[in-house]
PDB file of C-alpha atoms in Angstrom:
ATOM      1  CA  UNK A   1     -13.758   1.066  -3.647  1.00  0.00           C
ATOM      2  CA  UNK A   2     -12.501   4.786  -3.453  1.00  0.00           C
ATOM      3  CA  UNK A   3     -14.832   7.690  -3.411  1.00  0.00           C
ATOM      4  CA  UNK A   4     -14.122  11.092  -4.480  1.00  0.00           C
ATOM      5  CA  UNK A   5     -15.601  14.608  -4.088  1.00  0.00           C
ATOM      6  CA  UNK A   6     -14.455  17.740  -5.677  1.00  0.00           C
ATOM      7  CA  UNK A   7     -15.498  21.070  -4.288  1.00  0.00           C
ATOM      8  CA  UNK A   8     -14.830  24.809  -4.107  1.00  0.00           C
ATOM      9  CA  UNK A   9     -15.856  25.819  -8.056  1.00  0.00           C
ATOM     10  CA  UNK A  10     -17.581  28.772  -8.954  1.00  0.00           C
ATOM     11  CA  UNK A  11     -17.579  31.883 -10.658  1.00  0.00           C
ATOM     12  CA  UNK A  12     -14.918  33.976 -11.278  1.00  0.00           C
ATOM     13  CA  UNK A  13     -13.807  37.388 -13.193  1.00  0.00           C
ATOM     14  CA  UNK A  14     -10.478  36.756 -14.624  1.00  0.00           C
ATOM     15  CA  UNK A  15      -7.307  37.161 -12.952  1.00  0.00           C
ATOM     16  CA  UNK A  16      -9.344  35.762  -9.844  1.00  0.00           C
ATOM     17  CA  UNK A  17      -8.853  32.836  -7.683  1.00  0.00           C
ATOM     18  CA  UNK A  18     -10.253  29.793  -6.655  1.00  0.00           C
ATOM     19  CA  UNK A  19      -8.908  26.703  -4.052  1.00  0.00           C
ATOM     20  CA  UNK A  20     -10.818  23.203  -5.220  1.00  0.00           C
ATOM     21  CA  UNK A  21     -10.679  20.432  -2.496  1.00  0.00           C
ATOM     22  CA  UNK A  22     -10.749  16.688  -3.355  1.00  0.00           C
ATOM     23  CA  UNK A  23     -11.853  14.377  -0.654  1.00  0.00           C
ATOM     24  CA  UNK A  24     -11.087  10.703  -0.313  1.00  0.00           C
ATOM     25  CA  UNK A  25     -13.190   8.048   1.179  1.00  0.00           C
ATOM     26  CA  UNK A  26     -13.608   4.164   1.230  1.00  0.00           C
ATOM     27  CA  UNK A  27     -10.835   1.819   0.577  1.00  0.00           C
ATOM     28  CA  UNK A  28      -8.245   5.049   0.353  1.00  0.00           C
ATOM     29  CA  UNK A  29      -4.744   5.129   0.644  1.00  0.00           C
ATOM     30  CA  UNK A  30      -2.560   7.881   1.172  1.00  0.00           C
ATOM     31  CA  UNK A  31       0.084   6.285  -0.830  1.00  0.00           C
ATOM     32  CA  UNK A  32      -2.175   6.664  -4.283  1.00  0.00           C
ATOM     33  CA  UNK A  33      -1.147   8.989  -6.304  1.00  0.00           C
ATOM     34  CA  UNK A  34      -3.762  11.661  -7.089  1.00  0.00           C
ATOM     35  CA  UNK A  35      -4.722  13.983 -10.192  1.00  0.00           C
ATOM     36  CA  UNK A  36      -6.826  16.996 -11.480  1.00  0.00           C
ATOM     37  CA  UNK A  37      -8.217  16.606 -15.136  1.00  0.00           C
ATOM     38  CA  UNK A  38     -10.319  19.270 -16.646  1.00  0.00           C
ATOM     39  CA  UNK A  39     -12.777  18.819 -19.752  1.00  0.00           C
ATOM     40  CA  UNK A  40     -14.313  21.959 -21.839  1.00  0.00           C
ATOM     41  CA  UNK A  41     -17.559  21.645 -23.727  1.00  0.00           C
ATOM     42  CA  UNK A  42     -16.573  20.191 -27.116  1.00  0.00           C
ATOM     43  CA  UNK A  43     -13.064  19.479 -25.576  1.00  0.00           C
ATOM     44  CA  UNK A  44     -10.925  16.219 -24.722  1.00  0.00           C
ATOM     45  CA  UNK A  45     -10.429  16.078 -20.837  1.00  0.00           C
ATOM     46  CA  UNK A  46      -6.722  17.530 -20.104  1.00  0.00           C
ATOM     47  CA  UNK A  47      -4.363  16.878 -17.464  1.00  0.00           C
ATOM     48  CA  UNK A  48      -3.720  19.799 -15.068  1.00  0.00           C
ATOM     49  CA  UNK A  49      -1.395  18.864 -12.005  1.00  0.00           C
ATOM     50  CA  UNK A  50      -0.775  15.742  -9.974  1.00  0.00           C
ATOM     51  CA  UNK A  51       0.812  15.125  -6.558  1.00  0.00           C
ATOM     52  CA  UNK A  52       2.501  11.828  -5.181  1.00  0.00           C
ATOM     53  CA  UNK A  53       2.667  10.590  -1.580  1.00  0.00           C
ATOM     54  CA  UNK A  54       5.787  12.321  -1.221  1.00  0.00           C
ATOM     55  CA  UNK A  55       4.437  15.478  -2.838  1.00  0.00           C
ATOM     56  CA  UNK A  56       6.320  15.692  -5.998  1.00  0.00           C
ATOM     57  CA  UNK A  57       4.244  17.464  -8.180  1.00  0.00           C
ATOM     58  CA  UNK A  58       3.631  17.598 -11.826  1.00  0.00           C
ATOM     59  CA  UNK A  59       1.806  20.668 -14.139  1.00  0.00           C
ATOM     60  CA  UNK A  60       0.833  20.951 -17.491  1.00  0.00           C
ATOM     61  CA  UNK A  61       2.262  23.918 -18.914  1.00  0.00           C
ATOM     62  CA  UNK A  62      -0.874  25.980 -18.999  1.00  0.00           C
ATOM     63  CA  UNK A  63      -1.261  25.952 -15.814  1.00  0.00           C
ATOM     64  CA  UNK A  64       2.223  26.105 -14.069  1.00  0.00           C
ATOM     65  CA  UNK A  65       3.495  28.882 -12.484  1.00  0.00           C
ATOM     66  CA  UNK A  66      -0.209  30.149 -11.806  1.00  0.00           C
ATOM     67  CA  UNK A  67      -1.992  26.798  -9.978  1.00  0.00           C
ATOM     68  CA  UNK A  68      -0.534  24.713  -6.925  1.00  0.00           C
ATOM     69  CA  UNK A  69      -1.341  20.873  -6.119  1.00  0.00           C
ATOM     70  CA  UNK A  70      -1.263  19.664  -2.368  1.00  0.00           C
ATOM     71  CA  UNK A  71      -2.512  17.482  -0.542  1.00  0.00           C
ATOM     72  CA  UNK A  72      -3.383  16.196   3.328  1.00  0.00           C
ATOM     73  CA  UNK A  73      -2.519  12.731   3.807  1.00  0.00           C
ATOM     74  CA  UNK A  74      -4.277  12.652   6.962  1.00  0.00           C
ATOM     75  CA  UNK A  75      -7.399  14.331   6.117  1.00  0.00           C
ATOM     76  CA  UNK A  76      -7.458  12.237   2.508  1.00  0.00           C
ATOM     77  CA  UNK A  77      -7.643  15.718   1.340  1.00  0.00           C
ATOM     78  CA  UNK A  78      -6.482  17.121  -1.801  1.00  0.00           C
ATOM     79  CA  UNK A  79      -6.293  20.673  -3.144  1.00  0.00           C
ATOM     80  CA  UNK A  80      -5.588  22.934  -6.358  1.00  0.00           C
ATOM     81  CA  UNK A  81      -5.195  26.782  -5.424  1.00  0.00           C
ATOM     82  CA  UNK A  82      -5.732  27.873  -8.417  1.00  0.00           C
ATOM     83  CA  UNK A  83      -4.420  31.996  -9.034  1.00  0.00           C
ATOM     84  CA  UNK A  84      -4.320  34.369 -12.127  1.00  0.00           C
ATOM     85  CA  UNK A  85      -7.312  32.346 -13.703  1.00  0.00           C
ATOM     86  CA  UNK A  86      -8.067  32.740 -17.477  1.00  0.00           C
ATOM     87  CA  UNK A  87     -11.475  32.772 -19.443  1.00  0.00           C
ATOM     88  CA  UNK A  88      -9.148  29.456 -21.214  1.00  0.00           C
ATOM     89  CA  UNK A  89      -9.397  27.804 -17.464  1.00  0.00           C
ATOM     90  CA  UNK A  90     -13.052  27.407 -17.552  1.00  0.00           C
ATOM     91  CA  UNK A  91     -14.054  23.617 -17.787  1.00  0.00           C
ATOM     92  CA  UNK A  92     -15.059  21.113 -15.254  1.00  0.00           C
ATOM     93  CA  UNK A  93     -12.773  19.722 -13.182  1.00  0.00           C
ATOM     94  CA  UNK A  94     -12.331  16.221 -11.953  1.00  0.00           C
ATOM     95  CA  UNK A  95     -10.073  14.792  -9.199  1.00  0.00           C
ATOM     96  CA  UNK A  96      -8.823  11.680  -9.762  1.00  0.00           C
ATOM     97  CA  UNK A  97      -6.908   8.909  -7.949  1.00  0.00           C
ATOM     98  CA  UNK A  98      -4.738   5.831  -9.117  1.00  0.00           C
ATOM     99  CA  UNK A  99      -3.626   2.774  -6.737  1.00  0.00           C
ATOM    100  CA  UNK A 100       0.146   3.686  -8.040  1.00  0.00           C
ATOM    101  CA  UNK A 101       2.894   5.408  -6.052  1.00  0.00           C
ATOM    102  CA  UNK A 102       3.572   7.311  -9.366  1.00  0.00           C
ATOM    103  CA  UNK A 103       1.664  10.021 -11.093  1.00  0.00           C
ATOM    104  CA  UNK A 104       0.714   9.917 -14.438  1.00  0.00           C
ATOM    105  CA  UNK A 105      -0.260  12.810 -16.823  1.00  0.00           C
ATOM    106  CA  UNK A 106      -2.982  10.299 -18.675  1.00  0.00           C
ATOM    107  CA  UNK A 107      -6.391  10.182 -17.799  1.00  0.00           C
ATOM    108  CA  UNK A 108      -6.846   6.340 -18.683  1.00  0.00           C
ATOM    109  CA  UNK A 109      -3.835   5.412 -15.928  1.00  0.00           C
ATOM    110  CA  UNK A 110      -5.987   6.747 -13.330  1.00  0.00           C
ATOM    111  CA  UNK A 111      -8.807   3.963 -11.377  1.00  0.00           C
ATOM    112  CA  UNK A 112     -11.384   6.605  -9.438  1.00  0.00           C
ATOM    113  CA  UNK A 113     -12.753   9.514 -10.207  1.00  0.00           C
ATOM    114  CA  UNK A 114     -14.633  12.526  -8.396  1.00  0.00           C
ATOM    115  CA  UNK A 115     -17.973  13.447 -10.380  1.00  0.00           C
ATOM    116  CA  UNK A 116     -16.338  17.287 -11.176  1.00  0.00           C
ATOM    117  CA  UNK A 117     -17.130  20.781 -10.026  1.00  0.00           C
ATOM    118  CA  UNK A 118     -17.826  23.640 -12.697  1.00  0.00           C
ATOM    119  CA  UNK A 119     -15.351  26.408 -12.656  1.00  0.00           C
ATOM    120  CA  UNK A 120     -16.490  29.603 -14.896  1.00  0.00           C
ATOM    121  CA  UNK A 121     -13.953  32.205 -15.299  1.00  0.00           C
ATOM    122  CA  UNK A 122     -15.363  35.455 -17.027  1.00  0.00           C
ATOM    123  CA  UNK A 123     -13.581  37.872 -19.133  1.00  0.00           C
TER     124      UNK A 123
END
C-alpha cells in the first residue's frame, strides 16, 4: 500500500502564494504518476495539475500559467507552487497517486490518496 501526506496549506490574502508538498511512503514507486485534486464545500472535487515520471505535466485551465507541478523522485516528494492565488482557489487539496506511467485528469483513475490540506485564500 502507498501512503500519502499533503502539507504546506494555509491562509492567504489574494494574489499570495503558497508551495504544498506531497510525500510518498510504503509500496511507492517513482514511476506512478501523481496528481493534485481540489474539492470546495458544496463542490465536485476538480483536477488541478499532474506530473509523470518523466515530468510532463498537465493543468487545468484555471490554474495554468499561475501554479507549477514537480516532483522529487528520490525524496518521493511532490510539490504545487502555487502563485497569484484567487479567493476561487480556496478548497482542500488532495494529492493523489496512480500505479500508471500516464497521468490522468480523472479523479476515479487515480488508486491512493493523501487525506488533504485546507488552503483559504482571502479577498
Amino acid at each position: 500500500q502507498v501512503q500519502l501526506v499533503e502539507s504546506g496549506g494555509g491562509l492567504v490574502q489574494t494574489g499570495g502564494s503558497l508551495r504544498l508538498s506531497c510525500a510518498a511512503s510504503g509500496r511507492f514507486y517513482s514511476s506512478y504518476a501523481m496528481g493534485w485534486f481540489r474539492q470546495a464545500p458544496g463542490k465536485e472535487r476538480e483536477f488541478v495539475a499532474a506530473i509523470t515520471w518523466s515530468r510532463s505535466t498537465y493543468y487545468a485551465d484555471s490554474v495554468k500559467g499561475r501554479f507549477t507541478v514537480s516532483r522529487d523522485n528520490a525524496k518521493n516528494t511532490v510539490n504545487l507552487q502555487m502563485n497569484s492565488l484567487k479567493p476561487e482557489d480556496t478548497a482542500v487539496y488532495y494529492c493523489a497517486a496512480r500505479t500508471n506511467t500516464r497521468y490522468s485528469g480523472s479523479s476515479s483513475e487515480y488508486d491512493y490518496w493523501g487525506q488533504g490540506t485546507q488552503v483559504t485564500v482571502s479577498s
